[in-house]
Short mmCIF file of C-alpha atoms in Angstrom, two decimals:
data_model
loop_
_atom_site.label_atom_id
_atom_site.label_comp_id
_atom_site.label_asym_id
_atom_site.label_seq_id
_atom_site.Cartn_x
_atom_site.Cartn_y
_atom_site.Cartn_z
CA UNK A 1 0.00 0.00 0.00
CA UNK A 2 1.23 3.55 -0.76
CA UNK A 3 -0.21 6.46 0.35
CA UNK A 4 -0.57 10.12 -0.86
CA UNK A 5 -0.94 13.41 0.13
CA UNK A 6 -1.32 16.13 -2.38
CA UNK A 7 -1.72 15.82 -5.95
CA UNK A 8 -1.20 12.55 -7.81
CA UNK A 9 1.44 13.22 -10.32
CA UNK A 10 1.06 12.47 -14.26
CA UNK A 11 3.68 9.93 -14.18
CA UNK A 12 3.10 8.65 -17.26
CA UNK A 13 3.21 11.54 -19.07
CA UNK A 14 6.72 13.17 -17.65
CA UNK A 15 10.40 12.24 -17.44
CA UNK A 16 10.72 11.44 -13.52
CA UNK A 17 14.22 11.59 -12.44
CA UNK A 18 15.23 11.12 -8.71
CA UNK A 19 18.12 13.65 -7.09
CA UNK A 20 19.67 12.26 -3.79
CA UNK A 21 23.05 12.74 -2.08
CA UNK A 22 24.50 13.51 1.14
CA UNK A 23 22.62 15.06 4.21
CA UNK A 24 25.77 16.92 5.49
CA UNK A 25 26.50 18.02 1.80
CA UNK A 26 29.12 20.97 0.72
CA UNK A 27 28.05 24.40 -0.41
CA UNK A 28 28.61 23.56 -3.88
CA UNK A 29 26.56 20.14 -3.25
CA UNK A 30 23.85 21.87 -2.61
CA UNK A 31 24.08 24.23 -5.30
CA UNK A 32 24.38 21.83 -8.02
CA UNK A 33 21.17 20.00 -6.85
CA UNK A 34 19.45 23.00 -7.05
CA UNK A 35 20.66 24.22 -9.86
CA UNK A 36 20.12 20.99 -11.92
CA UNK A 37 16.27 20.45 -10.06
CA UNK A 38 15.44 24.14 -11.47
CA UNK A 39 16.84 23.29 -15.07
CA UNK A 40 15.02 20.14 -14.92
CA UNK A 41 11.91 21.16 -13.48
CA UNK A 42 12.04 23.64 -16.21
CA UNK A 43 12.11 21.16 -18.69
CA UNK A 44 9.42 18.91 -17.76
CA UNK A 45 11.18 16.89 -15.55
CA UNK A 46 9.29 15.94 -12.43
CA UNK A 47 11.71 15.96 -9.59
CA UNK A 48 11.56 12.50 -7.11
CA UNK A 49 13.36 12.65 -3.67
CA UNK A 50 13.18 12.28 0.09
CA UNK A 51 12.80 15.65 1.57
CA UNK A 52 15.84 14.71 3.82
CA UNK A 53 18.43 17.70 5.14
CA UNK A 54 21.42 18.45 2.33
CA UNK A 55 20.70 17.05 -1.27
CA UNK A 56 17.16 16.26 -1.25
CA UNK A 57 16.40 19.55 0.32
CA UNK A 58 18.24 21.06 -2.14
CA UNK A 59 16.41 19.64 -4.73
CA UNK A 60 13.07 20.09 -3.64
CA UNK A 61 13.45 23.72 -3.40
CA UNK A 62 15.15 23.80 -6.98
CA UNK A 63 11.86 22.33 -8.78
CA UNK A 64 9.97 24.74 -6.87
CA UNK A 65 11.81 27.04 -8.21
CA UNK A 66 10.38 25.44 -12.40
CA UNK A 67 7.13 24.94 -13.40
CA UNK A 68 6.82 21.00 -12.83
CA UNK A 69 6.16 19.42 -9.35
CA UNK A 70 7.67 17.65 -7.70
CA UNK A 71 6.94 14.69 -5.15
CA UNK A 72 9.05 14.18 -1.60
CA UNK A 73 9.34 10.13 -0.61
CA UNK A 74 9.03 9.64 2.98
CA UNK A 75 10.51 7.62 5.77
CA UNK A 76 7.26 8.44 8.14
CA UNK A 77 4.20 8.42 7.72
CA UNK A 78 2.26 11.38 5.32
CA UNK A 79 0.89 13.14 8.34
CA UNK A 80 4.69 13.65 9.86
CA UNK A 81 7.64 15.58 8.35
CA UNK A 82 11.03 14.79 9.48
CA UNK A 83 12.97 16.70 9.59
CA UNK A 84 10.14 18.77 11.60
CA UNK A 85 12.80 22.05 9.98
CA UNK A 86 11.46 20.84 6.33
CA UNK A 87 7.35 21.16 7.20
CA UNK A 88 7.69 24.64 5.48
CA UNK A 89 9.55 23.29 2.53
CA UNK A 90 6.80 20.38 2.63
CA UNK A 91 3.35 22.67 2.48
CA UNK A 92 5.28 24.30 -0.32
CA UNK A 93 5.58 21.33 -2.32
CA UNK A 94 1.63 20.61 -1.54
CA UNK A 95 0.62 24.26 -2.50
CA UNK A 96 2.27 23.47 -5.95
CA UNK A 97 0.53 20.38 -6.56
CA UNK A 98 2.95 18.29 -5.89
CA UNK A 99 3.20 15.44 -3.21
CA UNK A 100 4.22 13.46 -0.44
CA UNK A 101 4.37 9.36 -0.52
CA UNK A 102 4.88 6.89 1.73
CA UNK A 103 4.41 3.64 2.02
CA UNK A 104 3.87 3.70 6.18
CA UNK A 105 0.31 4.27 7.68
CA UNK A 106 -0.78 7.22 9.42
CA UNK A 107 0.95 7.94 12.77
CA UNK A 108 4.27 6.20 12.12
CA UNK A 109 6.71 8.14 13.29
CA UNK A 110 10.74 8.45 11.87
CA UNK A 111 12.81 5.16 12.69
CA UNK A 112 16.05 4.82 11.42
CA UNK A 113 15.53 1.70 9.23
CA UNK A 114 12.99 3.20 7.65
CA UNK A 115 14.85 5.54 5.50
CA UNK A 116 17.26 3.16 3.78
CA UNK A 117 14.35 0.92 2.62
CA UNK A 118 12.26 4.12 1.36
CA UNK A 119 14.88 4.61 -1.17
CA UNK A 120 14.00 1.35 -3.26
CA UNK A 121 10.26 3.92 -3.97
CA UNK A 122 12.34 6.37 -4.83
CA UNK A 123 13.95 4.75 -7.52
CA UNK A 124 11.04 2.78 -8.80
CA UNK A 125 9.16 5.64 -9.14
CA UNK A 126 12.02 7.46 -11.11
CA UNK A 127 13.13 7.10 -14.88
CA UNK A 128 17.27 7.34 -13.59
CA UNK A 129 18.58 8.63 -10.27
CA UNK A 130 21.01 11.36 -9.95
CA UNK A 131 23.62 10.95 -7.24
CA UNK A 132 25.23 14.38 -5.95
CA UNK A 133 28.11 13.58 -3.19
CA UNK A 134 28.10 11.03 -0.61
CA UNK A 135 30.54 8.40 0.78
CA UNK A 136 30.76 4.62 0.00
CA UNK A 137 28.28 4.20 2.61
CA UNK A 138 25.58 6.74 2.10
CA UNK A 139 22.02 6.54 1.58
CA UNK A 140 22.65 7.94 -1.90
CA UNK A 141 24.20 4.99 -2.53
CA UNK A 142 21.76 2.60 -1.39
CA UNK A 143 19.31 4.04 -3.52
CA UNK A 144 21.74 4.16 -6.60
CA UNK A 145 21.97 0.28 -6.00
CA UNK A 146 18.01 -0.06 -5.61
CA UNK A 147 18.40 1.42 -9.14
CA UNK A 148 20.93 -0.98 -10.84
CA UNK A 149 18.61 -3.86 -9.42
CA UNK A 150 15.94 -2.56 -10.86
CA UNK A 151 16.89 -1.64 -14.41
CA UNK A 152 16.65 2.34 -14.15
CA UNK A 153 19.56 4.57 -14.95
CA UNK A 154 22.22 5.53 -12.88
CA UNK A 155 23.91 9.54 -13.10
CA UNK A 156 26.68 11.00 -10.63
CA UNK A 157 27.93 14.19 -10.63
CA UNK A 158 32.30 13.45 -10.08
CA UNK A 159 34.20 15.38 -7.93
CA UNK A 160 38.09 15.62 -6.56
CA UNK A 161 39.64 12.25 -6.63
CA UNK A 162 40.75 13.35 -2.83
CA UNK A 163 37.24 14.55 -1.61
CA UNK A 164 35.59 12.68 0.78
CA UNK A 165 32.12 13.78 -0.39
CA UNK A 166 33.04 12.75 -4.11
CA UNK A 167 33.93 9.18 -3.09
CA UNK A 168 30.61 7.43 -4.12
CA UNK A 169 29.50 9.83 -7.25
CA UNK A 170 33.18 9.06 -8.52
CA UNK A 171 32.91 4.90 -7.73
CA UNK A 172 30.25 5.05 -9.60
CA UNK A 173 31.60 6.13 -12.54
CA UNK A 174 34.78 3.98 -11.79
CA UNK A 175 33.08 1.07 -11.75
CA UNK A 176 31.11 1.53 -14.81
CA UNK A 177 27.52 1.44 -12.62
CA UNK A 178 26.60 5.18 -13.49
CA UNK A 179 26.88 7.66 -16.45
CA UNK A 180 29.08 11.35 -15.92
CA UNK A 181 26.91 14.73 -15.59
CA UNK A 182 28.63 17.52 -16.10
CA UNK A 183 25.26 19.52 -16.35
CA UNK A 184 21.59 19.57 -16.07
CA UNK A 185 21.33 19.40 -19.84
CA UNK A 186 23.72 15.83 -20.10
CA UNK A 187 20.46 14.55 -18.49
CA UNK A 188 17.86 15.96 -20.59
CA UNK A 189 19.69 14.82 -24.01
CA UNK A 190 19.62 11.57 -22.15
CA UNK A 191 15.91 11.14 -22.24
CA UNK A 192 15.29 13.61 -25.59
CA UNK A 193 14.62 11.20 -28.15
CA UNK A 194 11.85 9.50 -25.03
CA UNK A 195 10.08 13.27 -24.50
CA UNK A 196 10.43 14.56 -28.21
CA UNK A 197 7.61 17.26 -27.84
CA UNK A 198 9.10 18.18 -24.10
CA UNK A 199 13.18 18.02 -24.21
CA UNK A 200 15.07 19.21 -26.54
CA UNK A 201 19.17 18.24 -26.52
CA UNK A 202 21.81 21.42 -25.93
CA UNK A 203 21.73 22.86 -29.16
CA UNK A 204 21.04 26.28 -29.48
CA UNK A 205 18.23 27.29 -31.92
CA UNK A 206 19.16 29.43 -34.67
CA UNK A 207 17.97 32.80 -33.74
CA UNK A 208 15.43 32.93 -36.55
CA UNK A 209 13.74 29.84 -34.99
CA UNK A 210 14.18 31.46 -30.96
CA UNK A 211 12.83 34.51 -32.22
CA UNK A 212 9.52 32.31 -33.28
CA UNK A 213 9.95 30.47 -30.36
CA UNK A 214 9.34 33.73 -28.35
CA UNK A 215 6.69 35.17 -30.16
CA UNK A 216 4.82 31.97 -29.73
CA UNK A 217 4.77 30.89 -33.19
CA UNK A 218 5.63 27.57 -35.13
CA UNK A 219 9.40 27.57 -36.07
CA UNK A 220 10.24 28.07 -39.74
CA UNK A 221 10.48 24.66 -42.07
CA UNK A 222 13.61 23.12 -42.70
CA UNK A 223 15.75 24.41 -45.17
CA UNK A 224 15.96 21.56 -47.57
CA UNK A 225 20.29 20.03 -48.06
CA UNK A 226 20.66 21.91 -51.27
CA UNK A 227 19.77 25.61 -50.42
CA UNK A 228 21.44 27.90 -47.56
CA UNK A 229 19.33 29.50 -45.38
CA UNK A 230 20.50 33.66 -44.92
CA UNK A 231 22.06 34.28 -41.72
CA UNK A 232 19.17 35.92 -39.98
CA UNK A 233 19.75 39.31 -37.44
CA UNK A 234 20.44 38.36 -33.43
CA UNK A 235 17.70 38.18 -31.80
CA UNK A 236 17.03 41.81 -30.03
CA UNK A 237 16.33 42.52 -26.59
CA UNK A 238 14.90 45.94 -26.15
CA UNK A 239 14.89 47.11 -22.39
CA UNK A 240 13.92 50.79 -23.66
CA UNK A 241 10.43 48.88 -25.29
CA UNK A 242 10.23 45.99 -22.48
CA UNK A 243 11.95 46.84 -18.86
CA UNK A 244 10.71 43.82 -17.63
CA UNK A 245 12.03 41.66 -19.89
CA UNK A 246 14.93 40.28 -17.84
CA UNK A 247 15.96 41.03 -14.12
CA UNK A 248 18.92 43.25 -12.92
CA UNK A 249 21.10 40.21 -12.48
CA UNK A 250 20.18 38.63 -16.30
CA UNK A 251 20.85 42.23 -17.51
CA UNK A 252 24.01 42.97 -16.06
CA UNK A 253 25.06 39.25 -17.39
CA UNK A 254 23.79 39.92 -20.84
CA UNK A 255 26.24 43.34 -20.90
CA UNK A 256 29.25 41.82 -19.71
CA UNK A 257 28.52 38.84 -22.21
CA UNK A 258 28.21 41.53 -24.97
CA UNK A 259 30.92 43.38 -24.10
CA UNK A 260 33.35 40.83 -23.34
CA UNK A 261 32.55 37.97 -25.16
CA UNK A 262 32.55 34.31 -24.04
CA UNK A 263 33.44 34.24 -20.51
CA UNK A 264 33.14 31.57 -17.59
CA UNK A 265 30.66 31.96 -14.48
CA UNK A 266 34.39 33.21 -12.32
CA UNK A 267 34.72 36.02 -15.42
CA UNK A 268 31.36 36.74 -14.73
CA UNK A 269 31.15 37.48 -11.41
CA UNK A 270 34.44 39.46 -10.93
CA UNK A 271 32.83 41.36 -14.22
CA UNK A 272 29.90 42.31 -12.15
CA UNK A 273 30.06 41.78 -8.75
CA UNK A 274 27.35 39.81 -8.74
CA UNK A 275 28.18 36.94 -5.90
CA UNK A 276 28.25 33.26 -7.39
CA UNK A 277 24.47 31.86 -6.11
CA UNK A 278 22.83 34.65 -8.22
CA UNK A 279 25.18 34.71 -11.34
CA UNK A 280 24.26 30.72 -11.32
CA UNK A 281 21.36 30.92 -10.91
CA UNK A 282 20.07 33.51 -13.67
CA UNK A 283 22.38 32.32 -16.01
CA UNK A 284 20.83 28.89 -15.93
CA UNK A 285 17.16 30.91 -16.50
CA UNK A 286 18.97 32.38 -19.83
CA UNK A 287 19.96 29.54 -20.63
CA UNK A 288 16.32 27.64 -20.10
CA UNK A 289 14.89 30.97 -22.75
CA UNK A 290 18.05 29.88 -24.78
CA UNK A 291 19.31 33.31 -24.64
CA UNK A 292 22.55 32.28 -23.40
CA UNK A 293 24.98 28.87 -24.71
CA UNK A 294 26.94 27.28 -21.97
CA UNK A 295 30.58 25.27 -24.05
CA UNK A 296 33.38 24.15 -21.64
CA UNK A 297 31.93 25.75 -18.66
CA UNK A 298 31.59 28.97 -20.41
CA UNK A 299 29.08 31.28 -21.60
CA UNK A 300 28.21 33.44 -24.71
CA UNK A 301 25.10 35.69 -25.50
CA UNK A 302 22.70 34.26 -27.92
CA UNK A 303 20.98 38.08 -28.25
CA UNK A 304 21.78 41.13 -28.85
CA UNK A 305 21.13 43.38 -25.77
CA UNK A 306 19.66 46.91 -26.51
CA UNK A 307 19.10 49.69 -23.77
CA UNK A 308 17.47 52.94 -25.19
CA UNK A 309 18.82 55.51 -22.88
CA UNK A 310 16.77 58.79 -22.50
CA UNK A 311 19.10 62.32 -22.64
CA UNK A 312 17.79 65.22 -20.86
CA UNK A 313 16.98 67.82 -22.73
CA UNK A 314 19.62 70.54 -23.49
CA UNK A 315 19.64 74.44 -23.00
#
């Protein structure tokens, strides 16, 4: 028996992909799970994990920050929340129609053994599971080995062949068991061909075709082998016309990109000040409106950024 609280999820209708990793996980852990949730989430993805301190946290609150929900797989019953710090995180998940699961009736409270055999729901329930940090030992991997036994796809984010927190990400990989993720976008070229009218792989649209894309209309037919299509104009982004149009942080991105060409997320935030969380975090929103290309872990404008300044008047 499994119950639910919240809304039942479309599973059949979504890529489902599971994030889990360590509970005492670094700074950067936790930025790349919720970095790589939002992208997701953004994509389609519905986000699976276990609403547990560190990684799964992290997660959580990066598909909150997309459009899809996502669903939190307990080790208590639905009517708890442990840990009692994530009931806020939680009701947020339940206000976005999303969910909690469980598989333990009302009134069971947390018990340690619970947890470990949880994560077998977790990745059932999930298309692949994405491991972010842990040891040899960790939950993480427990559920990455609930996955291998039962057919679904294993991803692991490597780290420093000395880091202690990069130990079971990087045996995975060793050992052949799980596939190497760079980025939020090696996972959605993973499951493209599956999703056809959701994902689309990393290749950025030709600006004729993201200029449709943003005006809401079809993109233009192939150009057959034979002929060359004209190089159409950037597309323009015209703050003087549509202030709105990006934040201050996307904006002050956009300008450096313009002005100094292809530069990495370091380049970028010593261009602007902007600290690293932010600079992250809107260039992976460019990114999702494909106004920005990510190569080699750096960046380059896909638009063409125009300001319209006003001049007071003179005499």
């Amino acid at each position: 028996v499994l119950y639910l609280k919240g809304t039942m999820p479309r599973w059949e209708e979504m890529p489902v992909l599971a994030i889990v990793g360590r509970r005492k996980a670094s700074p950067l852990g936790l930025e790349t799970a919720r970095r790589f949730a939002q992208v997701l989430s953004a994509h389609g993805f519905l986000i699976v994990s276990g609403l547990a301190q560190g990684v799964d946290g992290a997660a959580h609150q990066g598909a909150l920050e997309g459009p899809t929900p996502t669903v939190a797989v307990l080790g208590t019953a639905i009517d708890q929340c442990y840990p009692a710090s994530h009931n806020g995180l939680l009701r947020r998940i339940l206000e976005k129609e999303g969910a909690a699961l469980s598989e333990y009736p009302p009134g069971t409270p947390p018990a340690g053994p619970h947890f470990p055999v949880r994560n077998r729901l977790i990745a059932g329930l999930s298309l692949g599971v994405l491991v972010v940090e842990g040891s040899q030992t960790s939950g993480a991997l427990i559920t990455a080995r609930w996955a291998l036994e039962q057919g679904r796809d294993v991803f692991a984010v490597p780290g420093g062949i000395d880091a202690p927190l990069s130990q079971g990400p990087n045996g995975l990989i060793r050992r052949g068991e799980a596939k190497l993720i760079q980025d939020a976008w090696d996972v959605v070229e993973e499951y493209a061909a599956l999703y056809p009218d959701k994902l689309h792989p990393k290749t950025p649209l030709a600006p004729g075709a993201a200029r449709a894309r943003l005006e809401g209309r079809e993109s233009p037919p192939p150009v057959p082998p034979q002929q060359k299509e004209p190089t159409p104009a950037r597309l323009v982004v015209d703050l003087g016309k549509d202030p709105e149009a990006l934040t201050d942080d996307q904006a002050a991105l956009l300008r450096a990109l313009q002005a100094r060409g292809e530069q990495s997320a370091d380049d970028l935030v010593e261009a602007t000040g902007i600290p690293a969380r932010r600079v992250l975090s809107a260039l992976t929103l460019l990114q999702v409106r494909q106004w920005v290309a990510e190569a080699g872990r750096r960046f380059t404008t896909l638009v063409e950024l125009k300001e319209e300044r006003t001049h007071p008047p003179r005499g």
